[in-house]
Coordinates of C-alpha atoms and ligand atoms in Angstrom, one line a residue:
X83 CA 199.8 194.5 46.1
X84 CA 199.6 194.1 49.8
X85 CA 200.2 190.6 50.9
X86 CA 196.7 190.0 52.4
X87 CA 195.1 191.2 49.2
X88 CA 197.2 188.8 47.2
X89 CA 196.3 185.9 49.5
X90 CA 192.6 186.9 49.3
X91 CA 192.7 186.9 45.5
X92 CA 194.4 183.5 45.4
X93 CA 191.8 182.1 47.9
X94 CA 188.9 183.5 45.8
X95 CA 190.3 181.9 42.6
X96 CA 190.6 178.5 44.3
X97 CA 187.0 178.7 45.7
X98 CA 185.6 179.8 42.3
X99 CA 187.5 176.9 40.7
X100 CA 186.0 174.4 43.2
X101 CA 182.5 175.7 42.6
X102 CA 182.9 175.2 38.8
X103 CA 184.3 171.7 39.3
X104 CA 181.5 170.8 41.8
X105 CA 178.6 172.1 39.7
X106 CA 176.8 169.6 37.5
X107 CA 178.2 169.6 34.0
X108 CA 175.0 170.9 32.4
X109 CA 172.0 171.0 34.6
X110 CA 169.0 171.5 32.4
X111 CA 165.4 172.5 32.9
X112 CA 163.3 170.0 30.9
X113 CA 159.8 171.2 30.2
X114 CA 157.0 169.0 29.0
X115 CA 153.5 170.1 27.9
X116 CA 151.2 167.3 28.8
X117 CA 147.5 167.2 28.5
X118 CA 145.0 164.6 29.7
X119 CA 142.8 163.9 26.7
X120 CA 139.6 161.8 26.3
X121 CA 140.3 159.3 23.6
X122 CA 138.5 156.2 22.4
X123 CA 141.1 153.5 23.0
X124 CA 141.0 150.1 21.3
X125 CA 142.7 147.3 23.2
X126 CA 142.9 145.1 20.1
X127 CA 142.9 147.4 17.0
X128 CA 143.6 144.6 14.5
X129 CA 140.5 142.8 15.6
X130 CA 142.6 139.6 16.0
X131 CA 144.8 137.6 18.3
X132 CA 148.0 138.4 16.5
X133 CA 150.1 136.0 18.6
X134 CA 147.9 132.9 18.0
X135 CA 146.9 134.0 14.5
X136 CA 143.1 133.6 15.1
X137 CA 140.0 135.6 15.9
X138 CA 139.7 137.4 19.3
X139 CA 137.7 135.4 21.9
X140 CA 134.0 135.9 21.6
X141 CA 132.6 138.9 23.4
X142 CA 131.0 138.1 26.8
X143 CA 127.4 139.3 26.9
X144 CA 128.3 141.9 29.5
X145 CA 131.4 143.1 27.7
X146 CA 130.9 146.5 26.0
X147 CA 133.5 145.6 23.3
X148 CA 137.1 146.4 22.7
X149 CA 136.9 150.2 22.5
X150 CA 136.5 152.4 25.6
X151 CA 136.9 156.1 26.4
X152 CA 140.1 156.6 28.3
X153 CA 141.8 159.7 29.7
X154 CA 145.4 159.5 28.6
X155 CA 148.4 161.8 28.9
X156 CA 149.6 163.2 25.6
X157 CA 152.4 165.5 24.8
X158 CA 151.9 168.9 23.1
X159 CA 154.5 171.1 21.4
X160 CA 154.0 174.2 23.6
X161 CA 151.9 176.0 26.2
X162 CA 149.1 176.7 23.7
X163 CA 148.2 173.0 23.7
X164 CA 147.1 173.4 20.1
X165 CA 149.6 171.0 18.5
X166 CA 149.9 167.4 19.5
X167 CA 153.5 166.1 19.4
X168 CA 153.3 163.3 17.0
X169 CA 154.7 160.0 18.0
X170 CA 157.1 158.4 15.5
X171 CA 156.5 154.8 14.3
X172 CA 159.2 153.5 16.7
X173 CA 157.2 154.9 19.6
X174 CA 153.7 153.6 18.6
X175 CA 154.2 150.6 20.9
X176 CA 154.0 153.0 23.9
X177 CA 150.3 152.8 23.3
X178 CA 148.3 154.5 26.1
X179 CA 151.4 155.4 28.2
X180 CA 152.0 159.1 28.5
X181 CA 155.1 160.7 27.1
X182 CA 158.4 159.4 28.3
X183 CA 159.7 162.1 30.7
X184 CA 163.5 162.2 30.9
X185 CA 166.1 163.8 33.0
X186 CA 169.7 163.5 34.1
X187 CA 170.5 163.7 37.8
X188 CA 170.8 167.5 38.6
X189 CA 168.1 168.5 36.1
X190 CA 164.7 170.0 36.9
X191 CA 161.5 168.7 35.3
X192 CA 158.7 171.1 34.6
X193 CA 155.3 169.6 33.6
X194 CA 152.8 172.1 32.3
X195 CA 149.6 170.1 32.6
X196 CA 146.3 170.8 31.0
X197 CA 143.2 168.8 31.8
X198 CA 141.1 168.4 28.6
X199 CA 138.8 165.8 30.2
X200 CA 135.5 166.2 32.1
X201 CA 137.1 164.6 35.3
X202 CA 139.3 166.2 37.9
X203 CA 142.8 164.8 37.3
X204 CA 146.4 165.4 38.5
X205 CA 150.0 164.4 37.8
X206 CA 151.7 162.6 40.6
X207 CA 155.3 161.4 40.2
X208 CA 157.4 158.7 41.9
X209 CA 161.1 159.0 42.7
X210 CA 161.7 162.6 41.9
X211 CA 161.6 165.4 44.5
X212 CA 158.6 167.7 44.8
X213 CA 157.1 170.1 47.3
X214 CA 153.4 170.1 48.3
X215 CA 152.4 172.3 45.3
X216 CA 153.7 169.7 42.9
X217 CA 152.7 166.4 44.5
X218 CA 149.4 165.9 42.7
X219 CA 147.7 164.0 45.5
X220 CA 145.0 165.1 47.8
X221 CA 145.2 164.0 51.4
X222 CA 145.3 165.4 54.9
X223 CA 149.0 166.5 54.8
X224 CA 148.7 169.9 56.6
X225 CA 149.5 171.8 53.4
X226 CA 148.3 175.3 52.9
X227 CA 145.4 176.2 50.6
X228 CA 147.8 177.7 48.0
X229 CA 149.6 174.3 47.8
X230 CA 146.3 172.5 47.0
X231 CA 145.7 173.4 43.4
X232 CA 148.0 170.6 42.2
X233 CA 145.8 168.0 44.0
X234 CA 143.0 167.8 41.4
X235 CA 143.1 170.0 38.3
X236 CA 139.5 170.7 37.2
X237 CA 138.2 170.2 33.7
X238 CA 139.8 172.8 31.4
X239 CA 142.3 173.7 34.1
X240 CA 146.1 174.0 34.0
X241 CA 148.8 173.5 36.6
X242 CA 152.6 173.6 36.5
X243 CA 154.4 170.8 38.4
X244 CA 158.1 171.3 39.2
X245 CA 160.2 168.3 40.2
X246 CA 163.9 168.2 40.9
X247 CA 166.1 165.2 40.3
X248 CA 168.5 164.8 43.3
X249 CA 170.9 161.8 43.7
X250 CA 168.2 159.9 45.6
X251 CA 166.1 159.8 42.4
X252 CA 169.1 158.5 40.5
X253 CA 170.3 155.0 39.7
X254 CA 171.7 153.4 42.8
X255 CA 175.1 151.7 43.1
X256 CA 173.7 148.4 41.8
X257 CA 171.5 149.9 39.1
X258 CA 172.4 150.3 35.4
X259 CA 172.9 153.8 34.0
X260 CA 169.2 154.7 34.0
X261 CA 166.1 153.7 35.9
X262 CA 162.4 154.1 35.5
X263 CA 159.8 155.8 37.7
X264 CA 156.1 156.4 37.0
X265 CA 153.8 159.4 37.0
X266 CA 150.0 159.0 37.1
X267 CA 146.9 160.8 38.2
X268 CA 146.2 160.5 41.9
X269 CA 142.9 162.3 42.6
X270 CA 141.2 158.9 43.1
X271 CA 144.2 156.7 43.1
X272 CA 143.0 153.2 42.0
X273 CA 140.2 154.4 39.7
X274 CA 142.3 157.1 38.1
X275 CA 144.8 154.5 36.8
X276 CA 141.9 152.3 35.6
X277 CA 140.8 155.4 33.7
X278 CA 144.1 155.7 31.9
X279 CA 146.5 158.5 32.8
X280 CA 149.9 157.0 33.6
X281 CA 153.4 157.3 32.1
X282 CA 157.1 156.7 32.6
X283 CA 159.9 158.9 33.9
X284 CA 163.5 157.7 33.0
X285 CA 166.3 159.1 35.1
X286 CA 169.9 158.8 33.8
X287 CA 173.0 158.8 36.0
X288 CA 174.9 162.1 36.1
X289 CA 177.4 162.2 33.2
X290 CA 175.8 159.2 31.4
X291 CA 173.1 161.1 29.4
X292 CA 172.9 162.2 25.8
X293 CA 171.5 165.7 25.3
X294 CA 168.0 164.2 25.1
X295 CA 168.5 162.5 28.5
X296 CA 168.8 158.9 27.2
X297 CA 171.7 156.8 28.5
X298 CA 174.8 156.8 26.4
X299 CA 175.5 153.2 26.9
X300 CA 172.2 151.9 25.5
X301 CA 171.1 151.5 21.9
X302 CA 167.4 150.7 22.3
X303 CA 165.1 151.5 25.2
X304 CA 161.7 149.9 25.5
X305 CA 159.0 150.6 28.2
X306 CA 156.4 147.9 28.9
X307 CA 153.6 148.4 31.4
X308 CA 151.8 145.3 32.5
X309 CA 148.4 146.4 33.7
X310 CA 145.0 145.1 34.4
X311 CA 142.6 147.8 33.0
X312 CA 139.3 147.3 34.9
X313 CA 136.8 149.3 32.8
X314 CA 134.1 148.7 35.4
X315 CA 136.2 150.8 37.8
X316 CA 137.1 153.4 35.2
X317 CA 135.8 156.9 36.0
X318 CA 134.6 156.9 32.4
X319 CA 132.2 153.9 32.8
X320 CA 129.1 156.1 32.6
X321 CA 130.5 157.8 29.4
X322 CA 131.3 154.4 28.0
X323 CA 127.8 153.0 28.6
X324 CA 126.2 156.1 27.0
X325 CA 128.3 156.2 23.8
X326 CA 127.0 153.9 21.0
X327 CA 130.5 153.7 19.6
X328 CA 131.9 152.2 22.9
X329 CA 128.7 150.4 23.8
X330 CA 127.2 149.2 20.4
X331 CA 125.4 146.3 22.1
X332 CA 123.6 148.5 24.7
X333 CA 125.1 146.7 27.7
X334 CA 123.7 147.9 31.0
X335 CA 124.4 147.3 34.6
X336 CA 126.2 148.3 37.7
X337 CA 130.0 148.4 38.0
X338 CA 129.9 145.3 40.1
X339 CA 127.8 143.4 37.6
X340 CA 130.0 144.5 34.7
X341 CA 133.3 143.9 36.4
X342 CA 134.4 140.4 35.3
X343 CA 133.4 141.0 31.7
X344 CA 135.2 144.3 31.3
X345 CA 138.7 143.7 32.7
X346 CA 141.6 143.7 30.2
X347 CA 145.1 142.3 30.8
X348 CA 147.2 144.6 28.8
X349 CA 150.8 145.6 27.9
X350 CA 150.9 149.3 27.2
X351 CA 147.1 149.1 26.7
X352 CA 147.2 146.3 24.1
X353 CA 145.8 142.8 24.2
X354 CA 146.3 139.6 22.3
X355 CA 149.5 140.5 20.6
X356 CA 148.3 143.9 19.3
X357 CA 151.3 145.7 20.8
X358 CA 153.2 146.9 17.7
X359 CA 156.1 144.6 17.1
X360 CA 159.1 145.6 19.2
X361 CA 162.2 145.6 17.0
X362 CA 165.9 145.4 17.7
X363 CA 169.1 144.1 15.9
X364 CA 171.4 141.4 17.1
X365 CA 174.2 142.8 19.2
X366 CA 172.4 146.0 20.2
X367 CA 172.3 147.0 23.8
X368 CA 168.6 146.9 24.7
X369 CA 167.2 148.2 28.0
X370 CA 163.7 147.1 29.1
X371 CA 161.9 149.3 31.6
X372 CA 159.1 147.2 33.1
X373 CA 156.2 148.7 34.9
X374 CA 153.0 147.4 36.5
X375 CA 150.0 149.3 37.7
X376 CA 147.9 149.0 40.8
X377 CA 144.8 146.7 40.4
X378 CA 144.2 143.7 42.6
X379 CA 145.5 141.5 39.8
X380 CA 148.6 143.5 39.1
X381 CA 151.1 140.8 39.8
X382 CA 152.9 139.9 36.6
X383 CA 155.7 137.7 35.3
X384 CA 157.2 139.3 32.2
X385 CA 158.9 136.5 30.2
X386 CA 161.1 136.7 27.1
X387 CA 161.5 133.8 24.7
X388 CA 164.7 133.3 22.7
X389 CA 167.0 135.7 24.7
X390 CA 168.0 136.4 28.3
X391 CA 168.2 139.5 30.4
X392 CA 170.4 140.8 33.2
X393 CA 168.4 142.1 36.1
X394 CA 170.0 143.2 39.4
X395 CA 173.3 141.4 38.4
X396 CA 171.5 138.1 37.8
X397 CA 170.6 136.4 34.5
X398 CA 166.9 135.8 34.0
X399 CA 164.3 135.0 31.4
X400 CA 161.3 135.8 33.7
X401 CA 161.0 138.6 36.3
X402 CA 158.3 139.2 38.9
X403 CA 156.4 142.5 39.1
X404 CA 154.2 143.4 42.1
X405 CA 151.8 146.4 42.1
X406 CA 153.3 149.7 41.0
X407 CA 156.6 147.9 40.4
X408 CA 159.4 149.6 38.3
X409 CA 162.3 147.4 37.2
X410 CA 165.0 147.6 34.6
X411 CA 166.5 144.7 32.7
X412 CA 169.3 144.7 30.1
X413 CA 169.3 142.4 27.0
X414 CA 172.0 141.7 24.5
X415 CA 170.0 140.0 21.8
X416 CA 172.0 137.3 20.1
X417 CA 169.2 135.1 18.6
X418 CA 167.5 136.5 15.5
X419 CA 163.8 135.8 15.0
X420 CA 160.3 136.7 16.2
X421 CA 159.9 135.9 19.9
X422 CA 157.2 135.9 22.5
X423 CA 157.1 138.5 25.2
X424 CA 154.3 137.8 27.6
X425 CA 153.1 137.4 31.2
X426 CA 153.7 133.9 32.6
X427 CA 150.7 134.0 35.0
X428 CA 148.5 131.4 33.4
X429 CA 145.2 133.3 33.8
X430 CA 146.8 136.5 32.3
X431 CA 148.4 134.5 29.4
X432 CA 144.9 133.1 28.6
X433 CA 143.4 136.6 28.8
X434 CA 145.8 137.8 26.1
X435 CA 148.7 139.4 28.0
X436 CA 151.0 138.6 25.1
X437 CA 153.2 140.4 22.6
X438 CA 156.1 139.7 20.3
X439 CA 159.5 141.2 19.6
X440 CA 161.7 140.8 16.6
X441 CA 165.5 140.4 16.6
X442 CA 166.9 141.3 13.2
X443 CA 170.2 139.6 12.1
Ligands
LIG156 CU1 150.3 139.3 34.3

């Protein structure tokens, strides 16, 4: 072999080797089939205050009740959207949150979205990278007509959103091995979230994910969204007023008149301890993903009794969330028992922003 050919062969081998080493271990395309569905949602399905062990507070004369139509994101098994992906008992606590979308850095997330409601809705993510056809938000951004169909998917419509997960969507140097972002409808930003469609995206550091995307160094992951649901601002208010199931007392009035009596301070859509008991075992590595939504009252102070958490390298029992906040706290439960998990803002606490978690021995 001529000397130049031999050198070229060696150089090519080295370059190919470098490409193999530099490539992500196993970049995946993770596809989710998510529909927005109209469901009747009960903020307190037990009919009781399960933390205080007593009846729910009496209904205000202008309060419709505890059940409202909401548009929520639900996961289906495939593109036919015929079969709902059932949530296991361990995931029931996610309540009205949409499916947990997961990815490892380097992956691509594809959301095939179907709108089964009567409203125009979209899917807008935080953190991950998208182009204008996958942003899910209408505004004057100079985008072309063909890049607009993601902005507001009509009733019965479908749209495919594609998001990549570059390093800037990943846990930063001070973050733990995974972090949380949100996705939500953004056709009418504040009122969409009062209507219901919102969910978590969990991104795991490259090399730290199990095949399903969850972080290898965590045993239990819990997502908790602290949210004021203002049903007077919901885009389903008219439907709620008209439905005898959601309006059995025939309440009537404008959104302004109904506002104070129809606001709910919820964790994952549950009030007064109705969030299914969160369960963990002493010594497990537990990661809490804490979210808040975007109403005027969405300042929250999630507080754990009986244990502590590590947040941002600091030990804490209470954190502060502002609107659309997304925080991660790690817990090593060492204290078996049933413990309070609530919002420490007095007015929220009194409005039933309370839940419990159990640490098994
Ligand atoms: Cu609060």
